[in-house]
mmCIF file of N, CA and C and ligand atoms in Angstrom:
data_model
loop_
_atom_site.group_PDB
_atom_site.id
_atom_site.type_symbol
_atom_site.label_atom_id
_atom_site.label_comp_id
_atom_site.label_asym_id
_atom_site.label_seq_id
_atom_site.Cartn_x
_atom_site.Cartn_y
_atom_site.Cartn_z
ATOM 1 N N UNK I 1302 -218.796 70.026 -29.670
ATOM 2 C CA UNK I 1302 -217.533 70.090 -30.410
ATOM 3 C C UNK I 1302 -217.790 70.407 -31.877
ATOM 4 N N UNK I 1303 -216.871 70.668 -32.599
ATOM 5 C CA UNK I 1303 -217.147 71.381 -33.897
ATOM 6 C C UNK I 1303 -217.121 70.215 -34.550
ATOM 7 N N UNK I 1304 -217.605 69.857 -35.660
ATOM 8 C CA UNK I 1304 -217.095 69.048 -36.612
ATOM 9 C C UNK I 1304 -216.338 69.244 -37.720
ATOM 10 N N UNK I 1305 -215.712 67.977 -38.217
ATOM 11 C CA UNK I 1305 -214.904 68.163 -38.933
ATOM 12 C C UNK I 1305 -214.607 68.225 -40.012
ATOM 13 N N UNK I 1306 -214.103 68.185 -40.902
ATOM 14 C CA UNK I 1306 -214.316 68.240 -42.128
ATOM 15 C C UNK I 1306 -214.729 67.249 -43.194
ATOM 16 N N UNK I 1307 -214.434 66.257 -42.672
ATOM 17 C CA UNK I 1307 -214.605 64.564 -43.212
ATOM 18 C C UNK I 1307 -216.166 64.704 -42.411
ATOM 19 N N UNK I 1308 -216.943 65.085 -41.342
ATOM 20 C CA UNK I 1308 -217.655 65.206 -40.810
ATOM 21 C C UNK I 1308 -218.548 65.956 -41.712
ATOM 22 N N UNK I 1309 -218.291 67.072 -42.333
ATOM 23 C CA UNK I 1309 -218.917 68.079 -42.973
ATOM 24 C C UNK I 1309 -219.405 67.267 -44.841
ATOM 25 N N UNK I 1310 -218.126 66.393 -45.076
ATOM 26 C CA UNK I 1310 -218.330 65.389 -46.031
ATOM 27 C C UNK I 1310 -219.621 64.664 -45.856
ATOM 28 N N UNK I 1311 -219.771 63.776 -45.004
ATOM 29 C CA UNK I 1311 -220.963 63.293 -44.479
ATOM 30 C C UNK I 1311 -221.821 64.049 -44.395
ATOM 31 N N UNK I 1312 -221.857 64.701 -43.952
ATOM 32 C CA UNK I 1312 -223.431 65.209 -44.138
ATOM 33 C C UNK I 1312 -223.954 66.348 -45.214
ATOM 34 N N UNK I 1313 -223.068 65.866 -46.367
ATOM 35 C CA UNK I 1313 -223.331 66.967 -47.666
ATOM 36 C C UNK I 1313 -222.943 68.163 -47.387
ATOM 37 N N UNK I 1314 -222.058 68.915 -46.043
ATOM 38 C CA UNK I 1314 -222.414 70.122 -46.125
ATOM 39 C C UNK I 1314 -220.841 70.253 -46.867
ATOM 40 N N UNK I 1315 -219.745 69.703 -47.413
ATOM 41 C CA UNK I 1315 -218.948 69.919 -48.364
ATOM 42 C C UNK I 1315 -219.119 68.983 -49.322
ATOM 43 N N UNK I 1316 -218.788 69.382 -50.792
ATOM 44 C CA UNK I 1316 -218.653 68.565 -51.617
ATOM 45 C C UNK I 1316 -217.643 67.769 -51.934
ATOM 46 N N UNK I 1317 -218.021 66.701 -52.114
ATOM 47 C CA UNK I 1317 -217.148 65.208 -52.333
ATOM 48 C C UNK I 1317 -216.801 64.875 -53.301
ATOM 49 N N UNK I 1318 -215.948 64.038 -54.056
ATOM 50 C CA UNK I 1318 -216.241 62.772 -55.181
ATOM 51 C C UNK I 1318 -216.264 61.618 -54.718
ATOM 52 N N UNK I 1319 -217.798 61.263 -54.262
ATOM 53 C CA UNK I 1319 -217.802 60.227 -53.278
ATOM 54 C C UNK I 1319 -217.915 58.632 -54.363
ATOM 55 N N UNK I 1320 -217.231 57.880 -54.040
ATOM 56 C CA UNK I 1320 -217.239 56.906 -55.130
ATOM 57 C C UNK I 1320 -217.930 55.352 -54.147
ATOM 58 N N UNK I 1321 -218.227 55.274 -53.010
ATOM 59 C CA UNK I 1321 -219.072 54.478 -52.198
ATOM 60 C C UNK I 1321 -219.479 54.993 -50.992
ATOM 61 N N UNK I 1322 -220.710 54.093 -50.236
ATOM 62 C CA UNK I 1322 -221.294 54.531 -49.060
ATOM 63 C C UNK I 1322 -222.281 53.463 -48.994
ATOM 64 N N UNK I 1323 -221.697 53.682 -47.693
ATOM 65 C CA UNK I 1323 -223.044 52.462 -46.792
ATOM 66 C C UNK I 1323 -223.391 53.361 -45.504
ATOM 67 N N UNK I 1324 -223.961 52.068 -45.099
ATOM 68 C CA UNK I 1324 -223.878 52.586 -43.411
ATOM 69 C C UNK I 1324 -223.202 52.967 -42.399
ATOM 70 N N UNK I 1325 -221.884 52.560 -42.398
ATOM 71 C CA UNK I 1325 -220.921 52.670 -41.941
ATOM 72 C C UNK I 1325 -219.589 53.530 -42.374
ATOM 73 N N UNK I 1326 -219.633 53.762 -43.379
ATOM 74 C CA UNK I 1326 -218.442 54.388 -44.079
ATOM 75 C C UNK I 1326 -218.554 54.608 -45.376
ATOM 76 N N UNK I 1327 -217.956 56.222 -45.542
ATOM 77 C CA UNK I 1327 -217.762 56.568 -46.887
ATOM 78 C C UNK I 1327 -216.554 56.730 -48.090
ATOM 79 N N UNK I 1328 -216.355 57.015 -49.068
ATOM 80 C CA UNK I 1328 -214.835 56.598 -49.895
ATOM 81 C C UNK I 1328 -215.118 57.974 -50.606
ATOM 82 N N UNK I 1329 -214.251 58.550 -50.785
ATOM 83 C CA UNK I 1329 -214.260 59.800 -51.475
ATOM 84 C C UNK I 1329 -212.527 60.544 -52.117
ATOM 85 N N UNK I 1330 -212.700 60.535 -53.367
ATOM 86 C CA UNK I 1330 -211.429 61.008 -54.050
ATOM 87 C C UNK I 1330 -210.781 62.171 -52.815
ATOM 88 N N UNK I 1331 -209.693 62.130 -53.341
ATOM 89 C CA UNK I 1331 -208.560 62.781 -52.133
ATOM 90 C C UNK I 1331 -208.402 64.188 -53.163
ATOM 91 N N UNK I 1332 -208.811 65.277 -52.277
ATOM 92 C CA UNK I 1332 -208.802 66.464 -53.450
ATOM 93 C C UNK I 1332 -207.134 66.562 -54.308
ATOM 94 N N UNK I 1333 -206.611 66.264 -53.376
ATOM 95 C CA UNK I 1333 -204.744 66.434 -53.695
ATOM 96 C C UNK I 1333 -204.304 65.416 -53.662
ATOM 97 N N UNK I 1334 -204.617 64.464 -54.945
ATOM 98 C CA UNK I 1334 -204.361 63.035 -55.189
ATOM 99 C C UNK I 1334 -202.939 63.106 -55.405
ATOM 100 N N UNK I 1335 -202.256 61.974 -54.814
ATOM 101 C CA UNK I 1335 -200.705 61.823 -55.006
ATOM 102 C C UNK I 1335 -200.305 60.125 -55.788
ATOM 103 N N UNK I 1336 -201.754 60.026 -56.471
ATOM 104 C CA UNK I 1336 -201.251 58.872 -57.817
ATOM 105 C C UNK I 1336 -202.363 58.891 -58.324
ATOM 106 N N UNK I 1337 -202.238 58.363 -59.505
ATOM 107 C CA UNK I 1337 -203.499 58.353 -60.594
ATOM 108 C C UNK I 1337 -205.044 58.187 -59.640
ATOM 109 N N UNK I 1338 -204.804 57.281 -58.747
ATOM 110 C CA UNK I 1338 -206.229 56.823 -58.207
ATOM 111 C C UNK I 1338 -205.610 56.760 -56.723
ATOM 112 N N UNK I 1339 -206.606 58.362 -55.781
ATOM 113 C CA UNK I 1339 -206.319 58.498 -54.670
ATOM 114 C C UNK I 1339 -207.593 58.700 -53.846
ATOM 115 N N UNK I 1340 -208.263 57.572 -53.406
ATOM 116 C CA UNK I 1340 -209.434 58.189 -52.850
ATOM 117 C C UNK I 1340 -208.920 57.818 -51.190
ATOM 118 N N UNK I 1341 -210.199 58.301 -50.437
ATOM 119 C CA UNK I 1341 -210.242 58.485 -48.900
ATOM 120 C C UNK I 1341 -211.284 57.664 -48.609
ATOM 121 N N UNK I 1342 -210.900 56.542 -47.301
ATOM 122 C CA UNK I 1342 -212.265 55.760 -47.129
ATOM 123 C C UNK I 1342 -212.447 55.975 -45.458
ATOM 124 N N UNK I 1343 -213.295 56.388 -44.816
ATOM 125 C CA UNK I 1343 -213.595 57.067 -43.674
ATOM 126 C C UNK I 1343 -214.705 56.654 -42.820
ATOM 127 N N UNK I 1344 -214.705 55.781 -41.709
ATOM 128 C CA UNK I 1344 -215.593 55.989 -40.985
ATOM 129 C C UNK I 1344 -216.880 56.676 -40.779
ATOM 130 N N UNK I 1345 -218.027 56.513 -40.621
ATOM 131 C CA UNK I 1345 -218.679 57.552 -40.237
ATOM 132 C C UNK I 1345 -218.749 57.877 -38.855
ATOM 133 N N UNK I 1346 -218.401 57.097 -37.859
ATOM 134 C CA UNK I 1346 -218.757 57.592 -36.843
ATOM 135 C C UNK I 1346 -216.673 58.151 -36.635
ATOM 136 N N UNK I 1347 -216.860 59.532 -35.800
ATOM 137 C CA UNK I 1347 -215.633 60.129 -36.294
ATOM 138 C C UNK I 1347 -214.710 59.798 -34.820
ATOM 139 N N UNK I 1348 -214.060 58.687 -35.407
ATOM 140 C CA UNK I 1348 -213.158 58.246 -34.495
ATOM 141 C C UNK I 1348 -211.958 59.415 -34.855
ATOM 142 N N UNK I 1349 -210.815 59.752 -34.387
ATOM 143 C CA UNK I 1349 -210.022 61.072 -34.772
ATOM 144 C C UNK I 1349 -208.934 60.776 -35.286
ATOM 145 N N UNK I 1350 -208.829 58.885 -34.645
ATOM 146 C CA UNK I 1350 -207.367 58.473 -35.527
ATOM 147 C C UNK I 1350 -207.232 57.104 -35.031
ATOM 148 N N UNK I 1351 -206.228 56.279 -35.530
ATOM 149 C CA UNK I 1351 -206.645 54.887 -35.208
ATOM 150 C C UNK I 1351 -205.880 54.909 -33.679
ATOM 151 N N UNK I 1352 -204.946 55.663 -33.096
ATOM 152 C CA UNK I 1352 -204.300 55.238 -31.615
ATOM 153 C C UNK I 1352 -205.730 55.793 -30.820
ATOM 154 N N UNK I 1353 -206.676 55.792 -31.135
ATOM 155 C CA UNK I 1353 -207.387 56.469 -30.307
ATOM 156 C C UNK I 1353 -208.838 55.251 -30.363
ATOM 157 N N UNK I 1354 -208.690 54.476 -31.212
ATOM 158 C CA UNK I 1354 -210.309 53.575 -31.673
ATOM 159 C C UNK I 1354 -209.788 52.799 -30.484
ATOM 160 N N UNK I 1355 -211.214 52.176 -30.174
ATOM 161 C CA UNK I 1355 -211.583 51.539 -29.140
ATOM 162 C C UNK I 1355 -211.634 49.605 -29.096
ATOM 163 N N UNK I 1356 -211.707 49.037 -28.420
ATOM 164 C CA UNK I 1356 -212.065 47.538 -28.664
ATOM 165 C C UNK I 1356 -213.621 47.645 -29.405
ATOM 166 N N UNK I 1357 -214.354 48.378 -28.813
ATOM 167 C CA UNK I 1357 -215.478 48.682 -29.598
ATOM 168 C C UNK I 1357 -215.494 48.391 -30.981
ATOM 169 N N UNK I 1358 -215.103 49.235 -31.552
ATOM 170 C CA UNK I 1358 -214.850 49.761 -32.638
ATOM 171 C C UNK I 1358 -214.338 48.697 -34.081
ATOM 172 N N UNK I 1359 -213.972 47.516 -33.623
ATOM 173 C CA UNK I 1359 -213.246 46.118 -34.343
ATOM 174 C C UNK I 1359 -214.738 46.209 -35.720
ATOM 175 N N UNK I 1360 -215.684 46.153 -35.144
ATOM 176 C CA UNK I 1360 -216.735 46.297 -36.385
ATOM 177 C C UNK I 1360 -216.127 46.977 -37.425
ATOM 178 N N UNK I 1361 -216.807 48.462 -37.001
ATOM 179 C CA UNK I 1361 -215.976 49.650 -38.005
ATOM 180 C C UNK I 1361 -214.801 49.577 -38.933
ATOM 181 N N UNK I 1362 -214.218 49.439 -38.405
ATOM 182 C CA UNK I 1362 -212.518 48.783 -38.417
ATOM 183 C C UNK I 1362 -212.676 47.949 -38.814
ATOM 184 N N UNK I 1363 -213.053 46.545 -39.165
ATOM 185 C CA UNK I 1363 -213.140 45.459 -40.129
ATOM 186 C C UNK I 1363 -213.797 45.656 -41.541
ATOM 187 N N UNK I 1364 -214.983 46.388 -41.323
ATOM 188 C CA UNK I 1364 -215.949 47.268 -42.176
ATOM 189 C C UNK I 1364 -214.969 48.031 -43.129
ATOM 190 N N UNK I 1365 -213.924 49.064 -42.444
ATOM 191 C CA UNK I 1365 -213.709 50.130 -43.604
ATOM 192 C C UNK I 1365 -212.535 49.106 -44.257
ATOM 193 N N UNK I 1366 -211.695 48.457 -43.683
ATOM 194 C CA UNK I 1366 -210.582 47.541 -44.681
ATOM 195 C C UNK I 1366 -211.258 46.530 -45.429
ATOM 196 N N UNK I 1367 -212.552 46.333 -45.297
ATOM 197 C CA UNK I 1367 -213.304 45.105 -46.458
ATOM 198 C C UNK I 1367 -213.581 46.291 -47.345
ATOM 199 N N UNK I 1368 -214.125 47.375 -47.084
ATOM 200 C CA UNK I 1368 -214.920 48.263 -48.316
ATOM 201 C C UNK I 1368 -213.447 49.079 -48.849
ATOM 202 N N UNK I 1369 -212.300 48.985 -48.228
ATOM 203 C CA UNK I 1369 -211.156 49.648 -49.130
ATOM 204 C C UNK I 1369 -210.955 49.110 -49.865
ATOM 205 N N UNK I 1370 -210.693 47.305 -49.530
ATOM 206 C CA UNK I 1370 -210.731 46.403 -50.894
ATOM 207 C C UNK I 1370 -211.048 46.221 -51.909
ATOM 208 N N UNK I 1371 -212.794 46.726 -51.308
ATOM 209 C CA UNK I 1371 -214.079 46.579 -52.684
ATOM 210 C C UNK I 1371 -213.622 47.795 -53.409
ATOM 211 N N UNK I 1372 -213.535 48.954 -53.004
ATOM 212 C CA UNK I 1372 -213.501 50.030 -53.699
ATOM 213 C C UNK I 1372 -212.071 50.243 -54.698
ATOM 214 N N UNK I 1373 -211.083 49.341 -54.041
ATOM 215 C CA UNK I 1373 -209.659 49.482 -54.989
ATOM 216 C C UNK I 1373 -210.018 48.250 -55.985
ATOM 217 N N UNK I 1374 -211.069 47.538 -55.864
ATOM 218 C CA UNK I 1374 -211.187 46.406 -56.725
ATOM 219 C C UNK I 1374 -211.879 47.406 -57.997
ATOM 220 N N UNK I 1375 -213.194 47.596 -57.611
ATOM 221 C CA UNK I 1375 -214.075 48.249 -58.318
ATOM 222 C C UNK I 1375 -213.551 49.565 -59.039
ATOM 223 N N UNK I 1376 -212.489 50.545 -58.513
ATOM 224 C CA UNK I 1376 -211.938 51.571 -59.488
ATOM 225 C C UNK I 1376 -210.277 50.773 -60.033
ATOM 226 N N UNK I 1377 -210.193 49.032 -60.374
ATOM 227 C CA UNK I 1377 -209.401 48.925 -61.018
ATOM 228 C C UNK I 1377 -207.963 48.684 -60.662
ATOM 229 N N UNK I 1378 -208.072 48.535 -59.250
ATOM 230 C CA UNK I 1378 -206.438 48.372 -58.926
ATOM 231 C C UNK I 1378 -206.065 46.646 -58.356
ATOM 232 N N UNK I 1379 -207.009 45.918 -58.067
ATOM 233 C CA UNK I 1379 -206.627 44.693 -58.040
ATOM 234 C C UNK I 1379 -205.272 44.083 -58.582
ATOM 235 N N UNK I 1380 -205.686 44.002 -59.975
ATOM 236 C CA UNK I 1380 -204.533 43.328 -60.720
ATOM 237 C C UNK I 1380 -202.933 44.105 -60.514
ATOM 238 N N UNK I 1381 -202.971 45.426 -60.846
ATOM 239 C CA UNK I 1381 -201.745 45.979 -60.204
ATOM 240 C C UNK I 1381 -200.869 45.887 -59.082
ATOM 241 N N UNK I 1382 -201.952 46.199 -58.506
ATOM 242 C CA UNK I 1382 -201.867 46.400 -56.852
ATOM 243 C C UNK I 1382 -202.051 47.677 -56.234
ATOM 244 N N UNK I 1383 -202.014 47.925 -55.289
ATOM 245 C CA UNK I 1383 -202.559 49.473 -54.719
ATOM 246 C C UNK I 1383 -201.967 49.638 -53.245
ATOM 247 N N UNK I 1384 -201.501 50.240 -52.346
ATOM 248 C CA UNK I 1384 -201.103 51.103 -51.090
ATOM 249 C C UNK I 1384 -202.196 51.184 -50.005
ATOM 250 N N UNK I 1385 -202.870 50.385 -49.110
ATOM 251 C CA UNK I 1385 -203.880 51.407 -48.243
ATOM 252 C C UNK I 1385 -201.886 52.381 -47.189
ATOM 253 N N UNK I 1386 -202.770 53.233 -46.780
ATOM 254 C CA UNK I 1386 -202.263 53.889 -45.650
ATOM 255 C C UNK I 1386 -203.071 54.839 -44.753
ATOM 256 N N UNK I 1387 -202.667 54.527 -43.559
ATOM 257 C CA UNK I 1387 -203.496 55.483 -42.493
ATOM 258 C C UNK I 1387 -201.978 56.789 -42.022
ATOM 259 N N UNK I 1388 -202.487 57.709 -41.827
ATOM 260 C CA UNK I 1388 -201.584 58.680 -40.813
ATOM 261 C C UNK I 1388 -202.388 58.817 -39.935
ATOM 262 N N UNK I 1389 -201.104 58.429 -38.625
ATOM 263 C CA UNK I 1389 -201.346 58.660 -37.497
ATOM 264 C C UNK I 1389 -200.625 60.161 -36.664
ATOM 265 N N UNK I 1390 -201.267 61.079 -36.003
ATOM 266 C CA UNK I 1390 -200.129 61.953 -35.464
ATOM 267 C C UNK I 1390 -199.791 62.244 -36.341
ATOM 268 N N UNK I 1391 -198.625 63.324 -35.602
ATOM 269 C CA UNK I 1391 -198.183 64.269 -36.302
ATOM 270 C C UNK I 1391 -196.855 63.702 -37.327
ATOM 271 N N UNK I 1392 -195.865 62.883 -36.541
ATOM 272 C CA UNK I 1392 -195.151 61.912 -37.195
ATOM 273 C C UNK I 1392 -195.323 61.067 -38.263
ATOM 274 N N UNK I 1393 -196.712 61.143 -38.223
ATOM 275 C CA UNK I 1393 -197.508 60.037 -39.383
ATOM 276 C C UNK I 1393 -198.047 60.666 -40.312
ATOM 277 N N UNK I 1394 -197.690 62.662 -40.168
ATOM 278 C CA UNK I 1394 -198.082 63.129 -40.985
ATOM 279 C C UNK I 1394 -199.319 63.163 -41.135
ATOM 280 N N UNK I 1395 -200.869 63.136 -40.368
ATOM 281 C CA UNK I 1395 -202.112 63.335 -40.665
ATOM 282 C C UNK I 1395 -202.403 64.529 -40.253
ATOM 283 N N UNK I 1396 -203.332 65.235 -41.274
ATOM 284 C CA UNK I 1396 -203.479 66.501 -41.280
ATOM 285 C C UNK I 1396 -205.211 66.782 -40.858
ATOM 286 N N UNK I 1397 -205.923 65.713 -41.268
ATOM 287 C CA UNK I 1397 -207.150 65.782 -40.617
ATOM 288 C C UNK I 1397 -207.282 64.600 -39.888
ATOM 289 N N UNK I 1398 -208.187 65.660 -38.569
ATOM 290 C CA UNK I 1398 -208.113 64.609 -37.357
ATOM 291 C C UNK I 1398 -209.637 63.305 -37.541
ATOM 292 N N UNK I 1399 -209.967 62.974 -38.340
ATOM 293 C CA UNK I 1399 -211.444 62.386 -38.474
ATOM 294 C C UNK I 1399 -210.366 61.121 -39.420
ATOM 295 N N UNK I 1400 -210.663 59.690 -38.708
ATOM 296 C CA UNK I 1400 -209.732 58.918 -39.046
ATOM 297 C C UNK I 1400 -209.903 58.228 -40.760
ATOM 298 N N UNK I 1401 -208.885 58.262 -41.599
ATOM 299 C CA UNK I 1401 -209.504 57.771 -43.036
ATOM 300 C C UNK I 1401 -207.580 56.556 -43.440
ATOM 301 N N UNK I 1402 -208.300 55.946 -44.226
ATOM 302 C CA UNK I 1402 -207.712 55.178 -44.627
ATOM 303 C C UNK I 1402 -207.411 55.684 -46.560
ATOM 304 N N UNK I 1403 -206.482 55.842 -47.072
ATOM 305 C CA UNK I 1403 -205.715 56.722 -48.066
ATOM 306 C C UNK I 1403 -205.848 55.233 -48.904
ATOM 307 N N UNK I 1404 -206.559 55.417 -49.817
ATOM 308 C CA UNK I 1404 -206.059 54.158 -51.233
ATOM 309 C C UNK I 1404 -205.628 54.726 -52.358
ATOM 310 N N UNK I 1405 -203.926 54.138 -52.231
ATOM 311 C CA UNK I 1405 -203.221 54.840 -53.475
ATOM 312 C C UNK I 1405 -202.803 53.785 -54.520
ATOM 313 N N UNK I 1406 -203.190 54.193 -55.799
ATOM 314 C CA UNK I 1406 -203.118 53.029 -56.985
ATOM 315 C C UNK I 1406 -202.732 53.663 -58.334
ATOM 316 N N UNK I 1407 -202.822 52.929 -59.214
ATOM 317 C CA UNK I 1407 -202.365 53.658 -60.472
ATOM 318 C C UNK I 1407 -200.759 53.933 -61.203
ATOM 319 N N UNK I 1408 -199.602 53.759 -60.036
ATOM 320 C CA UNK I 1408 -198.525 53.902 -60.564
ATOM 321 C C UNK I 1408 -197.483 53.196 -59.118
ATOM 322 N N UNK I 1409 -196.563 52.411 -60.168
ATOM 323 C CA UNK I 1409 -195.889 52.534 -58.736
ATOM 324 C C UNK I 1409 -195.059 53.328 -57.725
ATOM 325 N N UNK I 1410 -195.156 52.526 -56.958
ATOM 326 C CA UNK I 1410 -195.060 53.531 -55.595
ATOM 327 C C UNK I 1410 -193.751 53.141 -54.736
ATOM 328 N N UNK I 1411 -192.857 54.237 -54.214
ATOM 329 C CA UNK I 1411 -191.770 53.798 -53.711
ATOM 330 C C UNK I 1411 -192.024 53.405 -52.628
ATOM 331 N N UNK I 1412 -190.999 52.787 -52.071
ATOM 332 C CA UNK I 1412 -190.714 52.660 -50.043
ATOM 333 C C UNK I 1412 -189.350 52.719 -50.003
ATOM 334 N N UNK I 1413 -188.984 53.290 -48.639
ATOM 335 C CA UNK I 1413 -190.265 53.305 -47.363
ATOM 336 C C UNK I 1413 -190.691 55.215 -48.244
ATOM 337 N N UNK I 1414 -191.285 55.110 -47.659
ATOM 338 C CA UNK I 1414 -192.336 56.608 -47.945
ATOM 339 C C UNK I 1414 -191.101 57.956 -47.048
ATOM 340 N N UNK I 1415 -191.370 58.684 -47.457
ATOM 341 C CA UNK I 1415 -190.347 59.740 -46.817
ATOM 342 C C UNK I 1415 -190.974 60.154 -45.644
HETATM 343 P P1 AMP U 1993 -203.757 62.948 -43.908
HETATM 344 O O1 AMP U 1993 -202.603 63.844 -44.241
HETATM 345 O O2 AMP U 1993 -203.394 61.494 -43.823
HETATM 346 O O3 AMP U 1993 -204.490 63.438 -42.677
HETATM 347 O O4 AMP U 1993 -204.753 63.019 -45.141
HETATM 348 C C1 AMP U 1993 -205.740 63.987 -45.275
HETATM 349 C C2 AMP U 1993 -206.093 64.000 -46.724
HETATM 350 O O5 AMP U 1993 -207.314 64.708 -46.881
HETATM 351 C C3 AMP U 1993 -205.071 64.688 -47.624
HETATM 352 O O6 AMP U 1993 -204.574 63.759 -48.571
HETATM 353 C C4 AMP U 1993 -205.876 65.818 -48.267
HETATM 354 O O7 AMP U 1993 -205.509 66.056 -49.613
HETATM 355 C C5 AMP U 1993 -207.290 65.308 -48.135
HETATM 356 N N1 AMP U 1993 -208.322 66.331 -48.144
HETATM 357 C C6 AMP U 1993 -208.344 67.493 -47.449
HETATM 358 N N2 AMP U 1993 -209.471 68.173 -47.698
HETATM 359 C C7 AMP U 1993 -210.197 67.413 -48.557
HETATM 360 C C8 AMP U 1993 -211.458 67.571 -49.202
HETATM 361 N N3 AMP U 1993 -212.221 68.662 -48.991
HETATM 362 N N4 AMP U 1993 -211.884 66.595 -50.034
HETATM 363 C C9 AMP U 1993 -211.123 65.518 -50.269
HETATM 364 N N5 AMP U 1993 -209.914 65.302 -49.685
HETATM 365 C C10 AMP U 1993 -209.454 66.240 -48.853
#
């Protein structure tokens, strides 16, 4: 299967603004940020979207919502507050299929979301 683009992130073959990384997952500015502070925090192993992760998978998945925390702590949004969001499907509006979790901070933010 081809990989994907969040796939292509990982393994250096596109460039990032990667702002953490472990073993498990990477965080990387959102090229088409939609608030002051918009990064992407992503799995590495490329699940395609969350209706699709497995019981398996609860690691991963516990993993990337502790390191979204760290990373909205560490670029400053604690005290404010900050947005995670996932898109799911097409309804949910996700445009790449490699599953990431969206941390939006920096200004406030309406609801419900359009
Ligand atoms: P979604 O619409 O939830 O699937 O989000 C995909 C996000 O990936 C969008 O916010 C895009 O702006 C972002 N994106 C697409 N290509 C890149 C890239 N090369 N580097 C960083 N972010 C990207």
């Amino acid at each position: 299967m081809s990989q994907t683009l969040f796939e292509k992130i990982i393994a250096r073959e596109i460039s990032a603004d990667i702002v953490y990384e472990d073993n498990l997952v990477l965080a990387f500015r959102d090229i088409n940020p939609q608030a002051p502070t918009h990064v992407l925090v992503i799995p590495k192993k490329p699940i395609p979207r969350i209706s699709e992760a497995e019981e398996s998978d609860q690691e991963v998945l516990g993993h990337l919502l502790l390191k979204a925390r760290l990373v909205a702590k560490e670029l400053g949004l604690a005290k404010n507050g900050f947005r995670l969001v996932i898109n799911n499907g097409y309804d949910g509006g996700e445009s790449v299929p490699h599953l990431h979790c969206h941390i939006l901070g920096g200004r406030a933010l309406s609801w419900p979301p359009g």
